[in-house]
Structure formats: C-alpha cells, structure tokens
Amino acid sequence: MGNVQKLDLWISHHRSQENKSQEKSYELTVEPNIKTKNLFYSRLYRFFILCLSNIFFSSMSWILHILRMGKPSF
C-alpha cells in the first residue's frame, strides 16, 4: 500500500512539473508575438504622426506663402 501511494505521489508531482513546463513554453511562444505587435503599432503610430506633421507644416508653408505673395497663379 505504501509503494502505491509513493508511486501516485510521484506521478502527480511529475504531472505538475509537466504542466509548469507547458505554461513556460506557452509564455515563450506568446510573449514575442505581443512584442512584435506592440512594435508594429508603435511604428504605425509614428508613421501617422509623421504624416500629420508633414501635412501640417506643408500647409503652414503654403499659408505663409499665400499671405506674403498673394494667391499663386497656375
């Protein structure tokens, strides 16, 4: 009876170790994906900010040009 309990205890311990290792491998597979997603969104955000600032400054230069010189004739 004692050997069966020891074997049962060993099996449950081994299973808990397997579950822990599976959780670690899951974290390792999920974590880089989250980092690349965050990197993608941060780059996308920077790109949009760059585009908006570019539009803003080009329109400001056009407005200043029109105020100084009058309307451009094409």
PDB file of C-alpha atoms in Angstrom:
ATOM      1  CA  MET A   1       0.000   0.000   0.000  1.00  0.00           C
ATOM      2  CA  GLY A   2       2.867   2.379   0.801  1.00  0.00           C
ATOM      3  CA  ASN A   3       4.511   1.814  -2.600  1.00  0.00           C
ATOM      4  CA  VAL A   4       1.271   2.614  -4.434  1.00  0.00           C
ATOM      5  CA  GLN A   5       0.926   5.896  -2.546  1.00  0.00           C
ATOM      6  CA  LYS A   6       4.560   6.786  -3.315  1.00  0.00           C
ATOM      7  CA  LEU A   7       4.005   5.985  -6.997  1.00  0.00           C
ATOM      8  CA  ASP A   8       0.808   8.060  -7.018  1.00  0.00           C
ATOM      9  CA  LEU A   9       2.623  10.956  -5.356  1.00  0.00           C
ATOM     10  CA  TRP A  10       5.483  10.695  -7.884  1.00  0.00           C
ATOM     11  CA  ILE A  11       3.025  10.672 -10.816  1.00  0.00           C
ATOM     12  CA  SER A  12       1.147  13.726  -9.517  1.00  0.00           C
ATOM     13  CA  HIS A  13       4.448  15.562  -8.928  1.00  0.00           C
ATOM     14  CA  HIS A  14       5.642  14.662 -12.436  1.00  0.00           C
ATOM     15  CA  ARG A  15       2.362  15.879 -13.961  1.00  0.00           C
ATOM     16  CA  SER A  16       2.548  19.186 -12.096  1.00  0.00           C
ATOM     17  CA  GLN A  17       6.123  19.640 -13.384  1.00  0.00           C
ATOM     18  CA  GLU A  18       4.896  18.941 -16.946  1.00  0.00           C
ATOM     19  CA  ASN A  19       2.112  21.498 -16.560  1.00  0.00           C
ATOM     20  CA  LYS A  20       4.601  24.111 -15.348  1.00  0.00           C
ATOM     21  CA  SER A  21       6.916  23.452 -18.294  1.00  0.00           C
ATOM     22  CA  GLN A  22       3.976  23.681 -20.710  1.00  0.00           C
ATOM     23  CA  GLU A  23       2.962  27.025 -19.199  1.00  0.00           C
ATOM     24  CA  LYS A  24       6.524  28.307 -19.579  1.00  0.00           C
ATOM     25  CA  SER A  25       6.699  27.215 -23.213  1.00  0.00           C
ATOM     26  CA  TYR A  26       3.319  28.866 -23.822  1.00  0.00           C
ATOM     27  CA  GLU A  27       4.606  32.118 -22.315  1.00  0.00           C
ATOM     28  CA  LEU A  28       7.688  31.908 -24.509  1.00  0.00           C
ATOM     29  CA  THR A  29       5.601  31.460 -27.646  1.00  0.00           C
ATOM     30  CA  VAL A  30       3.097  34.202 -26.789  1.00  0.00           C
ATOM     31  CA  GLU A  31       5.461  36.885 -25.474  1.00  0.00           C
ATOM     32  CA  PRO A  32       7.420  37.646 -28.692  1.00  0.00           C
ATOM     33  CA  ASN A  33       4.160  37.885 -30.616  1.00  0.00           C
ATOM     34  CA  ILE A  34       2.922  40.572 -28.220  1.00  0.00           C
ATOM     35  CA  LYS A  35       6.231  42.444 -28.520  1.00  0.00           C
ATOM     36  CA  THR A  36       6.133  42.404 -32.329  1.00  0.00           C
ATOM     37  CA  LYS A  37       2.512  43.567 -32.271  1.00  0.00           C
ATOM     38  CA  ASN A  38       3.399  46.459 -29.974  1.00  0.00           C
ATOM     39  CA  LEU A  39       6.369  47.303 -32.178  1.00  0.00           C
ATOM     40  CA  PHE A  40       4.152  47.255 -35.266  1.00  0.00           C
ATOM     41  CA  TYR A  41       1.562  49.544 -33.684  1.00  0.00           C
ATOM     42  CA  SER A  42       4.185  51.929 -32.326  1.00  0.00           C
ATOM     43  CA  ARG A  43       5.766  52.180 -35.786  1.00  0.00           C
ATOM     44  CA  LEU A  44       2.349  52.690 -37.359  1.00  0.00           C
ATOM     45  CA  TYR A  45       1.600  55.403 -34.801  1.00  0.00           C
ATOM     46  CA  ARG A  46       4.921  57.118 -35.527  1.00  0.00           C
ATOM     47  CA  PHE A  47       4.216  56.932 -39.263  1.00  0.00           C
ATOM     48  CA  PHE A  48       0.815  58.597 -38.841  1.00  0.00           C
ATOM     49  CA  ILE A  49       2.284  61.301 -36.611  1.00  0.00           C
ATOM     50  CA  LEU A  50       4.975  61.907 -39.212  1.00  0.00           C
ATOM     51  CA  CYS A  51       2.368  62.155 -41.994  1.00  0.00           C
ATOM     52  CA  LEU A  52       0.187  64.519 -39.979  1.00  0.00           C
ATOM     53  CA  SER A  53       3.090  66.757 -39.062  1.00  0.00           C
ATOM     54  CA  ASN A  54       4.239  66.755 -42.684  1.00  0.00           C
ATOM     55  CA  ILE A  55       0.763  67.795 -43.869  1.00  0.00           C
ATOM     56  CA  PHE A  56       0.536  70.437 -41.146  1.00  0.00           C
ATOM     57  CA  PHE A  57       3.914  72.011 -41.910  1.00  0.00           C
ATOM     58  CA  SER A  58       3.421  71.929 -45.667  1.00  0.00           C
ATOM     59  CA  SER A  59       0.016  73.595 -45.290  1.00  0.00           C
ATOM     60  CA  MET A  60       1.552  76.175 -42.949  1.00  0.00           C
ATOM     61  CA  SER A  61       4.222  76.954 -45.507  1.00  0.00           C
ATOM     62  CA  TRP A  62       1.538  77.324 -48.196  1.00  0.00           C
ATOM     63  CA  ILE A  63      -0.485  79.646 -45.938  1.00  0.00           C
ATOM     64  CA  LEU A  64       2.574  81.777 -45.190  1.00  0.00           C
ATOM     65  CA  HIS A  65       3.436  81.875 -48.894  1.00  0.00           C
ATOM     66  CA  ILE A  66      -0.102  82.995 -49.783  1.00  0.00           C
ATOM     67  CA  LEU A  67      -0.091  85.639 -47.044  1.00  0.00           C
ATOM     68  CA  ARG A  68       3.214  87.023 -48.267  1.00  0.00           C
ATOM     69  CA  MET A  69       2.881  86.782 -52.027  1.00  0.00           C
ATOM     70  CA  GLY A  70      -0.831  86.542 -52.694  1.00  0.00           C
ATOM     71  CA  LYS A  71      -2.594  83.657 -54.371  1.00  0.00           C
ATOM     72  CA  PRO A  72      -0.324  81.626 -56.681  1.00  0.00           C
ATOM     73  CA  SER A  73      -1.395  81.628 -60.326  1.00  0.00           C
ATOM     74  CA  PHE A  74      -1.061  78.289 -62.084  1.00  0.00           C
TER      75      PHE A  74
END
